[in-house]
């Protein structure tokens, strides 16, 4: 197998002054930023642990943890309770990090349903204390690695988001780059070889104390009900630093795809690569298979495929959307079936026919859910929105029928009894109306 190309791993790109505002100011002082831009001697950072245990950094990490809220870890200590004794907790953590005696606690394993039902996704939750430490480490090392990341990577990066990734894919498809390599890396976060990941971290950092601390974070025990074990592979989903470590690991693949002439777009472990011809797509996919095998990863044998998006009816899913080529050759996108299943299930939870809360309260709860969904899916084809609005109103009519001791589930004559305008007057959020206001049809 060919050796890994160092040049494909690290391609530093200078950042403009306005791009540094996301960095933690207590760490990335003008002097540190200058070193980042000019490069340090030998190309590797030697002394960083003192910046991790700096109290200002720990406090900034706590403030972000507090904003993100989240549930407790294995110690049952909430974010709020941790903050009640903040100064004492930060002092203790700083001293332990300085002395090298800090030990992460086990992760609390929970399971959340995957869209579509049937399966569950494991999430490993660190304690608040450990989330703060991970955040402090991230504040220190993220700017170092950020300058090496490819422009085609969008997940969990400053000033980048999923909508930008989707627009990039849409732009390439509209430009005629029609052969899409749809990659599915099996159990990516759970199967990353820790030794290979640390080797990539060590290409930029040589501070042995910091490297040992990162290793401890990857080797935290996992507590599942009454069982506890220590993983030998992967970086736990749910950790503050895990998305950054994932980007570090896949960075070489991003650069390789760019060098291969493909048009890749990656968001965490969701990856598509667009090519102009099938021959090129097959060559690039073969290259991806070699890279993933060398790096201890596996592509799903059936979910990884090449799709000819030039054909009418062709579809590819990416980041919750389905891109589809219509019979007239137009490219449209709309929420994939799993995304629709998820929003409908969320609405059902708020609109049970036997709910005891007032209709006004129910509508307020539904509005919060629908607004968040619309914020992400508002760039769908317009026919998406009447469908979801109709579903919501049928659920609300079913509640009213039940309260009036009438049979039915919101269809038929109930539409005349409680027309759309009735719910509009009660303040029900309409995705159709919001789409007309927020998206200019001429731009689509």
Tab-separated table of C-alpha atoms in Angstrom:
chain	number	residue	atom	x	y	z
A	1	UNK	CA	0.000	0.000	0.000
A	2	UNK	CA	1.276	3.499	-0.765
A	3	UNK	CA	2.638	5.510	2.107
A	4	UNK	CA	0.611	8.397	3.488
A	5	UNK	CA	1.608	11.713	1.954
A	6	UNK	CA	2.514	14.285	4.611
A	7	UNK	CA	1.700	17.113	2.209
A	8	UNK	CA	-1.892	15.926	2.071
A	9	UNK	CA	-2.172	16.048	5.838
A	10	UNK	CA	-1.177	19.604	6.602
A	11	UNK	CA	-1.903	22.455	4.268
A	12	UNK	CA	-1.740	25.644	6.319
A	13	UNK	CA	-3.701	28.618	5.100
A	14	UNK	CA	-3.162	32.047	6.661
A	15	UNK	CA	-6.183	33.535	8.414
A	16	UNK	CA	-7.290	37.106	7.963
A	17	UNK	CA	-7.517	39.300	11.044
A	18	UNK	CA	-11.311	39.093	11.188
A	19	UNK	CA	-11.114	35.294	11.293
A	20	UNK	CA	-9.498	35.185	14.737
A	21	UNK	CA	-12.441	36.560	16.678
A	22	UNK	CA	-13.652	33.041	17.529
A	23	UNK	CA	-10.385	32.196	19.325
A	24	UNK	CA	-10.207	32.338	23.113
A	25	UNK	CA	-8.603	35.732	23.753
A	26	UNK	CA	-6.999	34.751	27.069
A	27	UNK	CA	-4.942	32.166	25.155
A	28	UNK	CA	-4.576	33.558	21.674
A	29	UNK	CA	-2.976	36.882	22.464
A	30	UNK	CA	-1.503	39.002	19.630
A	31	UNK	CA	1.883	37.373	20.281
A	32	UNK	CA	0.405	33.857	20.053
A	33	UNK	CA	-1.546	34.734	16.913
A	34	UNK	CA	1.630	36.069	15.320
A	35	UNK	CA	3.370	32.777	16.077
A	36	UNK	CA	0.416	30.924	14.582
A	37	UNK	CA	0.532	32.954	11.383
A	38	UNK	CA	4.321	32.917	10.947
A	39	UNK	CA	4.784	29.343	12.144
A	40	UNK	CA	6.685	28.031	15.140
A	41	UNK	CA	10.199	26.621	15.029
A	42	UNK	CA	10.163	23.073	13.721
A	43	UNK	CA	6.485	23.404	12.802
A	44	UNK	CA	5.321	21.881	16.114
A	45	UNK	CA	4.084	23.447	19.338
A	46	UNK	CA	6.109	22.551	22.423
A	47	UNK	CA	4.618	24.314	25.439
A	48	UNK	CA	0.829	24.421	25.711
A	49	UNK	CA	-0.291	22.703	28.934
A	50	UNK	CA	0.209	25.916	30.917
A	51	UNK	CA	-2.374	27.561	28.704
A	52	UNK	CA	-4.848	24.723	29.269
A	53	UNK	CA	-4.787	25.048	33.071
A	54	UNK	CA	-4.861	28.851	32.983
A	55	UNK	CA	-7.866	29.829	35.071
A	56	UNK	CA	-9.171	32.361	32.535
A	57	UNK	CA	-9.271	29.582	29.941
A	58	UNK	CA	-11.062	27.184	32.275
A	59	UNK	CA	-13.600	29.857	33.115
A	60	UNK	CA	-14.243	30.562	29.430
A	61	UNK	CA	-14.721	26.822	28.861
A	62	UNK	CA	-17.202	26.681	31.735
A	63	UNK	CA	-19.167	29.628	30.350
A	64	UNK	CA	-19.580	27.815	27.036
A	65	UNK	CA	-20.588	24.633	28.864
A	66	UNK	CA	-23.152	26.642	30.797
A	67	UNK	CA	-24.581	28.119	27.581
A	68	UNK	CA	-24.870	24.669	26.040
A	69	UNK	CA	-26.575	23.314	29.169
A	70	UNK	CA	-26.814	19.552	28.761
A	71	UNK	CA	-27.449	16.811	31.279
A	72	UNK	CA	-25.293	15.510	34.126
A	73	UNK	CA	-22.582	12.857	33.944
A	74	UNK	CA	-21.944	9.827	36.169
A	75	UNK	CA	-21.423	12.048	39.233
A	76	UNK	CA	-24.982	13.482	38.962
A	77	UNK	CA	-23.596	17.049	39.208
A	78	UNK	CA	-25.525	19.479	37.017
A	79	UNK	CA	-24.079	22.485	35.213
A	80	UNK	CA	-25.968	24.740	37.594
A	81	UNK	CA	-24.656	23.023	40.725
A	82	UNK	CA	-21.098	23.055	39.361
A	83	UNK	CA	-21.425	26.802	38.794
A	84	UNK	CA	-22.605	27.343	42.342
A	85	UNK	CA	-19.069	26.570	43.536
A	86	UNK	CA	-17.339	27.725	40.367
A	87	UNK	CA	-14.236	29.426	41.783
A	88	UNK	CA	-13.466	26.505	44.066
A	89	UNK	CA	-13.994	23.990	41.249
A	90	UNK	CA	-11.830	25.915	38.779
A	91	UNK	CA	-9.006	26.313	41.306
A	92	UNK	CA	-9.003	22.583	42.006
A	93	UNK	CA	-9.067	21.658	38.319
A	94	UNK	CA	-6.260	24.088	37.533
A	95	UNK	CA	-4.058	22.617	40.247
A	96	UNK	CA	-4.734	19.034	39.145
A	97	UNK	CA	-3.950	19.851	35.520
A	98	UNK	CA	-0.786	21.666	36.535
A	99	UNK	CA	0.380	18.753	38.711
A	100	UNK	CA	-0.608	16.116	36.163
A	101	UNK	CA	-2.972	14.419	38.620
A	102	UNK	CA	-6.198	15.182	36.745
A	103	UNK	CA	-8.149	12.044	35.872
A	104	UNK	CA	-11.309	12.118	33.750
A	105	UNK	CA	-14.295	10.294	35.200
A	106	UNK	CA	-16.255	7.631	33.353
A	107	UNK	CA	-18.731	8.600	30.661
A	108	UNK	CA	-22.459	8.068	31.156
A	109	UNK	CA	-23.812	6.076	28.232
A	110	UNK	CA	-27.344	6.840	27.041
A	111	UNK	CA	-29.169	5.836	23.874
A	112	UNK	CA	-31.223	8.099	21.639
A	113	UNK	CA	-33.522	6.832	18.866
A	114	UNK	CA	-32.279	7.089	15.314
A	115	UNK	CA	-34.676	8.677	12.804
A	116	UNK	CA	-37.019	6.106	11.335
A	117	UNK	CA	-37.086	3.985	14.486
A	118	UNK	CA	-35.737	0.515	15.126
A	119	UNK	CA	-32.203	1.477	16.143
A	120	UNK	CA	-30.622	3.649	18.792
A	121	UNK	CA	-27.496	5.791	18.735
A	122	UNK	CA	-25.157	5.594	21.751
A	123	UNK	CA	-24.133	8.915	23.289
A	124	UNK	CA	-21.429	9.087	25.978
A	125	UNK	CA	-21.843	12.046	28.330
A	126	UNK	CA	-18.843	13.407	30.251
A	127	UNK	CA	-19.266	15.026	33.641
A	128	UNK	CA	-19.529	18.823	33.712
A	129	UNK	CA	-16.003	18.941	35.146
A	130	UNK	CA	-14.640	16.917	32.238
A	131	UNK	CA	-16.599	18.931	29.671
A	132	UNK	CA	-14.936	22.062	31.005
A	133	UNK	CA	-11.461	20.522	30.724
A	134	UNK	CA	-12.162	19.273	27.206
A	135	UNK	CA	-13.361	22.753	26.288
A	136	UNK	CA	-10.166	24.272	27.715
A	137	UNK	CA	-8.034	21.878	25.641
A	138	UNK	CA	-10.106	22.662	22.550
A	139	UNK	CA	-9.599	26.406	23.107
A	140	UNK	CA	-5.843	25.846	22.994
A	141	UNK	CA	-5.402	23.391	20.133
A	142	UNK	CA	-8.252	24.185	17.742
A	143	UNK	CA	-6.595	27.269	16.143
A	144	UNK	CA	-3.445	25.215	15.491
A	145	UNK	CA	-5.303	22.534	13.550
A	146	UNK	CA	-7.882	24.854	12.018
A	147	UNK	CA	-5.285	26.384	9.716
A	148	UNK	CA	-4.486	22.925	8.294
A	149	UNK	CA	-8.072	21.963	7.482
A	150	UNK	CA	-9.344	21.829	3.906
A	151	UNK	CA	-11.812	24.401	2.637
A	152	UNK	CA	-14.135	21.524	1.740
A	153	UNK	CA	-14.651	20.534	5.407
A	154	UNK	CA	-17.632	22.190	7.128
A	155	UNK	CA	-18.522	20.244	10.259
A	156	UNK	CA	-17.904	21.693	13.743
A	157	UNK	CA	-15.605	24.438	12.520
A	158	UNK	CA	-15.657	28.173	13.301
A	159	UNK	CA	-17.835	30.233	10.956
A	160	UNK	CA	-18.915	27.126	9.029
A	161	UNK	CA	-22.164	25.191	9.049
A	162	UNK	CA	-24.258	22.529	7.365
A	163	UNK	CA	-26.135	25.013	5.175
A	164	UNK	CA	-22.867	26.085	3.556
A	165	UNK	CA	-21.997	22.445	2.878
A	166	UNK	CA	-25.396	21.849	1.285
A	167	UNK	CA	-25.071	24.920	-0.916
A	168	UNK	CA	-21.662	23.757	-2.095
A	169	UNK	CA	-23.083	20.384	-3.157
A	170	UNK	CA	-26.038	22.057	-4.861
A	171	UNK	CA	-23.734	24.448	-6.726
A	172	UNK	CA	-21.552	21.608	-8.019
A	173	UNK	CA	-24.571	19.570	-9.127
A	174	UNK	CA	-26.040	22.547	-10.949
A	175	UNK	CA	-22.663	23.118	-12.588
A	176	UNK	CA	-22.793	19.652	-14.121
A	177	UNK	CA	-20.499	17.701	-11.798
A	178	UNK	CA	-23.010	14.886	-11.815
A	179	UNK	CA	-21.371	11.672	-10.536
A	180	UNK	CA	-21.690	11.635	-6.749
A	181	UNK	CA	-19.676	9.325	-4.509
A	182	UNK	CA	-21.867	8.863	-1.441
A	183	UNK	CA	-19.563	7.618	1.342
A	184	UNK	CA	-20.760	5.934	4.514
A	185	UNK	CA	-18.006	5.230	7.063
A	186	UNK	CA	-19.272	2.503	9.374
A	187	UNK	CA	-19.338	3.465	13.075
A	188	UNK	CA	-16.746	6.158	12.452
A	189	UNK	CA	-16.528	7.715	15.920
A	190	UNK	CA	-16.359	4.301	17.613
A	191	UNK	CA	-13.713	2.787	15.331
A	192	UNK	CA	-11.022	5.470	14.951
A	193	UNK	CA	-7.709	3.800	15.915
A	194	UNK	CA	-6.501	5.851	18.861
A	195	UNK	CA	-2.802	5.350	18.106
A	196	UNK	CA	-3.199	6.606	14.534
A	197	UNK	CA	-5.232	9.588	15.746
A	198	UNK	CA	-2.594	10.512	18.321
A	199	UNK	CA	0.093	10.260	15.628
A	200	UNK	CA	-1.764	12.945	13.671
A	201	UNK	CA	-2.079	15.154	16.753
A	202	UNK	CA	1.655	14.747	17.384
A	203	UNK	CA	2.458	16.148	13.943
A	204	UNK	CA	1.465	19.561	15.300
A	205	UNK	CA	1.988	19.227	19.071
A	206	UNK	CA	4.899	17.829	21.067
A	207	UNK	CA	3.885	18.934	24.577
A	208	UNK	CA	3.980	15.539	26.306
A	209	UNK	CA	1.702	16.582	29.178
A	210	UNK	CA	-0.974	17.825	26.805
A	211	UNK	CA	-0.678	14.735	24.610
A	212	UNK	CA	-1.096	12.515	27.671
A	213	UNK	CA	-4.168	14.515	28.690
A	214	UNK	CA	-5.764	14.027	25.263
A	215	UNK	CA	-5.047	10.306	25.478
A	216	UNK	CA	-6.815	10.168	28.839
A	217	UNK	CA	-9.862	11.794	27.276
A	218	UNK	CA	-10.036	9.128	24.582
A	219	UNK	CA	-9.562	6.320	27.076
A	220	UNK	CA	-12.276	7.300	29.537
A	221	UNK	CA	-14.311	4.426	30.868
A	222	UNK	CA	-17.938	4.107	29.786
A	223	UNK	CA	-20.680	3.313	32.290
A	224	UNK	CA	-23.795	1.702	30.856
A	225	UNK	CA	-26.379	0.969	33.580
A	226	UNK	CA	-24.343	-1.332	35.848
A	227	UNK	CA	-21.595	-2.214	33.373
A	228	UNK	CA	-18.357	-0.311	32.857
A	229	UNK	CA	-15.608	-0.780	30.288
A	230	UNK	CA	-12.713	1.101	28.716
A	231	UNK	CA	-12.795	1.435	24.918
A	232	UNK	CA	-9.630	0.683	22.984
A	233	UNK	CA	-10.805	2.406	19.805
A	234	UNK	CA	-12.705	5.554	18.909
A	235	UNK	CA	-13.431	8.922	20.400
A	236	UNK	CA	-16.756	9.088	22.257
A	237	UNK	CA	-19.735	10.806	20.645
A	238	UNK	CA	-20.924	13.384	23.142
A	239	UNK	CA	-17.509	14.698	24.136
A	240	UNK	CA	-16.659	18.358	23.573
A	241	UNK	CA	-13.383	17.576	21.862
A	242	UNK	CA	-14.518	14.580	19.788
A	243	UNK	CA	-15.657	16.556	16.697
A	244	UNK	CA	-12.282	18.324	16.522
A	245	UNK	CA	-10.424	15.015	16.820
A	246	UNK	CA	-12.626	13.587	14.060
A	247	UNK	CA	-11.734	16.508	11.787
A	248	UNK	CA	-8.051	15.992	12.547
A	249	UNK	CA	-8.338	12.331	11.592
A	250	UNK	CA	-10.179	12.862	8.296
A	251	UNK	CA	-8.208	15.946	7.251
A	252	UNK	CA	-5.788	13.886	5.176
A	253	UNK	CA	-8.677	12.352	3.242
A	254	UNK	CA	-10.066	15.825	2.493
A	255	UNK	CA	-6.763	16.966	1.014
A	256	UNK	CA	-6.290	13.721	-0.900
A	257	UNK	CA	-9.704	14.100	-2.546
A	258	UNK	CA	-8.851	17.645	-3.583
A	259	UNK	CA	-5.550	16.456	-5.022
A	260	UNK	CA	-7.393	13.674	-6.882
A	261	UNK	CA	-9.428	16.328	-8.707
A	262	UNK	CA	-12.758	15.519	-7.038
A	263	UNK	CA	-15.123	18.065	-5.515
A	264	UNK	CA	-15.577	16.753	-1.943
A	265	UNK	CA	-17.835	18.155	0.749
A	266	UNK	CA	-17.549	16.778	4.269
A	267	UNK	CA	-19.464	17.482	7.458
A	268	UNK	CA	-17.998	15.385	10.307
A	269	UNK	CA	-18.266	11.813	8.981
A	270	UNK	CA	-20.834	12.671	6.280
A	271	UNK	CA	-18.933	12.819	2.997
A	272	UNK	CA	-19.853	13.189	-0.663
A	273	UNK	CA	-17.405	13.677	-3.516
A	274	UNK	CA	-18.517	14.874	-6.951
A	275	UNK	CA	-16.818	13.944	-10.210
A	276	UNK	CA	-17.352	14.817	-13.866
A	277	UNK	CA	-17.277	11.266	-15.261
A	278	UNK	CA	-18.052	7.779	-14.001
A	279	UNK	CA	-14.477	6.697	-14.698
A	280	UNK	CA	-13.167	9.507	-12.507
A	281	UNK	CA	-15.692	8.637	-9.778
A	282	UNK	CA	-14.631	4.978	-9.797
A	283	UNK	CA	-10.971	5.966	-9.587
A	284	UNK	CA	-11.617	8.366	-6.693
A	285	UNK	CA	-13.757	5.821	-4.837
A	286	UNK	CA	-10.958	3.275	-5.161
A	287	UNK	CA	-8.593	5.861	-3.664
A	288	UNK	CA	-11.034	6.457	-0.772
A	289	UNK	CA	-11.199	2.717	-0.096
A	290	UNK	CA	-7.414	2.518	0.105
A	291	UNK	CA	-7.206	5.528	2.448
A	292	UNK	CA	-9.899	4.287	4.820
A	293	UNK	CA	-8.410	0.790	4.965
A	294	UNK	CA	-4.955	2.169	5.734
A	295	UNK	CA	-6.496	4.247	8.521
A	296	UNK	CA	-8.409	1.439	10.168
A	297	UNK	CA	-11.848	2.483	8.896
A	298	UNK	CA	-14.444	0.648	6.820
A	299	UNK	CA	-16.875	1.889	4.190
A	300	UNK	CA	-20.377	0.466	4.398
A	301	UNK	CA	-20.569	-2.136	1.593
A	302	UNK	CA	-24.063	-1.188	0.383
A	303	UNK	CA	-24.535	2.398	1.520
A	304	UNK	CA	-21.348	3.596	-0.175
A	305	UNK	CA	-22.150	4.058	-3.858
A	306	UNK	CA	-21.773	6.165	-6.989
A	307	UNK	CA	-24.925	7.979	-8.105
A	308	UNK	CA	-25.358	9.430	-11.592
A	309	UNK	CA	-27.266	12.611	-10.744
A	310	UNK	CA	-27.627	13.407	-14.426
A	311	UNK	CA	-30.368	10.790	-14.713
A	312	UNK	CA	-34.051	11.742	-14.138
A	313	UNK	CA	-35.208	10.455	-10.757
A	314	UNK	CA	-31.680	10.062	-9.378
A	315	UNK	CA	-31.361	10.894	-5.679
A	316	UNK	CA	-28.663	11.346	-3.074
A	317	UNK	CA	-29.080	12.113	0.632
A	318	UNK	CA	-26.834	14.534	2.504
A	319	UNK	CA	-27.193	16.242	5.892
A	320	UNK	CA	-30.905	15.589	6.269
A	321	UNK	CA	-31.831	16.592	2.711
A	322	UNK	CA	-32.524	14.581	-0.426
A	323	UNK	CA	-31.192	16.021	-3.692
A	324	UNK	CA	-33.269	14.819	-6.656
A	325	UNK	CA	-33.074	15.271	-10.422
A	326	UNK	CA	-36.573	15.722	-11.850
A	327	UNK	CA	-37.818	14.393	-15.183
A	328	UNK	CA	-37.259	17.861	-16.661
A	329	UNK	CA	-33.640	17.911	-15.514
A	330	UNK	CA	-34.184	20.380	-12.666
A	331	UNK	CA	-32.370	19.789	-9.384
A	332	UNK	CA	-34.547	20.047	-6.290
A	333	UNK	CA	-33.961	19.297	-2.639
A	334	UNK	CA	-36.288	18.549	0.202
A	335	UNK	CA	-36.159	16.907	3.655
A	336	UNK	CA	-35.251	13.249	3.377
A	337	UNK	CA	-37.779	10.722	4.649
A	338	UNK	CA	-35.951	10.329	7.975
A	339	UNK	CA	-36.059	14.081	8.508
A	340	UNK	CA	-39.805	14.148	7.871
A	341	UNK	CA	-40.330	11.165	10.165
A	342	UNK	CA	-38.395	12.934	12.911
A	343	UNK	CA	-40.350	16.202	12.751
A	344	UNK	CA	-43.685	14.375	12.585
A	345	UNK	CA	-42.762	12.333	15.645
A	346	UNK	CA	-41.794	15.517	17.512
A	347	UNK	CA	-45.136	17.076	16.583
A	348	UNK	CA	-47.031	13.962	17.689
A	349	UNK	CA	-45.503	14.234	21.155
A	350	UNK	CA	-46.989	17.724	21.532
A	351	UNK	CA	-50.372	16.930	19.967
A	352	UNK	CA	-51.735	13.802	21.608
A	353	UNK	CA	-55.526	13.761	21.383
A	354	UNK	CA	-55.752	13.261	25.150
A	355	UNK	CA	-53.466	16.174	26.043
A	356	UNK	CA	-54.685	18.123	29.050
A	357	UNK	CA	-53.116	21.473	28.216
A	358	UNK	CA	-54.918	24.298	26.443
A	359	UNK	CA	-54.830	24.579	22.667
A	360	UNK	CA	-52.916	27.858	23.004
A	361	UNK	CA	-50.189	26.140	25.039
A	362	UNK	CA	-50.057	23.254	22.573
A	363	UNK	CA	-49.628	25.680	19.676
A	364	UNK	CA	-46.791	27.461	21.489
A	365	UNK	CA	-44.985	24.148	21.964
A	366	UNK	CA	-45.555	23.126	18.360
A	367	UNK	CA	-44.331	26.522	17.160
A	368	UNK	CA	-41.001	26.118	18.957
A	369	UNK	CA	-40.488	22.759	17.271
A	370	UNK	CA	-41.599	23.865	13.806
A	371	UNK	CA	-39.583	27.092	13.813
A	372	UNK	CA	-36.376	25.214	14.575
A	373	UNK	CA	-37.129	22.695	11.824
A	374	UNK	CA	-37.968	25.418	9.314
A	375	UNK	CA	-34.785	27.325	10.085
A	376	UNK	CA	-32.790	24.387	8.749
A	377	UNK	CA	-35.089	23.147	5.970
A	378	UNK	CA	-36.294	26.474	4.566
A	379	UNK	CA	-34.241	25.949	1.392
A	380	UNK	CA	-36.395	22.968	0.400
A	381	UNK	CA	-38.585	22.888	-2.668
A	382	UNK	CA	-41.783	24.914	-1.962
A	383	UNK	CA	-44.117	21.883	-2.062
A	384	UNK	CA	-42.533	20.686	1.197
A	385	UNK	CA	-44.246	23.235	3.402
A	386	UNK	CA	-47.986	22.767	2.750
A	387	UNK	CA	-47.432	19.080	3.565
A	388	UNK	CA	-46.001	19.733	7.011
A	389	UNK	CA	-48.506	22.528	7.761
A	390	UNK	CA	-51.406	20.248	6.845
A	391	UNK	CA	-50.061	17.523	9.134
A	392	UNK	CA	-49.888	19.941	12.091
A	393	UNK	CA	-53.405	21.267	11.547
A	394	UNK	CA	-54.858	17.744	11.273
A	395	UNK	CA	-53.271	16.883	14.614
A	396	UNK	CA	-54.765	20.001	16.213
A	397	UNK	CA	-58.196	19.322	14.727
A	398	UNK	CA	-58.067	15.798	16.144
A	399	UNK	CA	-57.566	17.312	19.624
A	400	UNK	CA	-60.580	19.585	19.127
A	401	UNK	CA	-62.723	16.700	17.868
A	402	UNK	CA	-61.824	14.657	20.933
A	403	UNK	CA	-62.710	17.540	23.266
A	404	UNK	CA	-66.043	17.948	21.514
A	405	UNK	CA	-66.651	14.195	21.823
A	406	UNK	CA	-66.673	13.715	18.084
A	407	UNK	CA	-64.967	10.853	16.205
A	408	UNK	CA	-62.314	11.405	13.599
A	409	UNK	CA	-58.702	12.426	13.252
A	410	UNK	CA	-58.861	15.937	11.842
A	411	UNK	CA	-59.965	15.216	8.273
A	412	UNK	CA	-63.272	15.758	6.474
A	413	UNK	CA	-65.787	18.160	7.946
A	414	UNK	CA	-63.398	19.200	10.726
A	415	UNK	CA	-61.597	21.293	8.121
A	416	UNK	CA	-64.745	23.370	7.657
A	417	UNK	CA	-65.414	23.551	11.377
A	418	UNK	CA	-61.875	24.787	12.138
A	419	UNK	CA	-60.423	26.263	8.919
A	420	UNK	CA	-56.783	27.210	8.445
A	421	UNK	CA	-57.574	30.814	9.368
A	422	UNK	CA	-58.766	29.655	12.798
A	423	UNK	CA	-55.311	28.354	13.675
A	424	UNK	CA	-53.604	31.363	12.100
A	425	UNK	CA	-55.577	33.622	14.442
A	426	UNK	CA	-54.359	31.517	17.395
A	427	UNK	CA	-50.755	32.181	16.302
A	428	UNK	CA	-49.872	28.831	14.706
A	429	UNK	CA	-46.592	29.144	12.820
A	430	UNK	CA	-47.004	28.410	9.103
A	431	UNK	CA	-43.961	27.150	7.239
A	432	UNK	CA	-45.687	28.023	3.947
A	433	UNK	CA	-46.101	31.652	4.956
A	434	UNK	CA	-42.586	31.767	6.423
A	435	UNK	CA	-41.133	30.362	3.203
A	436	UNK	CA	-42.892	32.991	1.107
A	437	UNK	CA	-41.477	35.701	3.373
A	438	UNK	CA	-37.932	34.359	3.826
A	439	UNK	CA	-37.012	32.845	0.475
A	440	UNK	CA	-37.158	34.667	-2.837
A	441	UNK	CA	-38.494	32.186	-5.431
A	442	UNK	CA	-36.504	33.925	-8.178
A	443	UNK	CA	-33.243	32.881	-6.506
A	444	UNK	CA	-34.038	29.165	-6.672
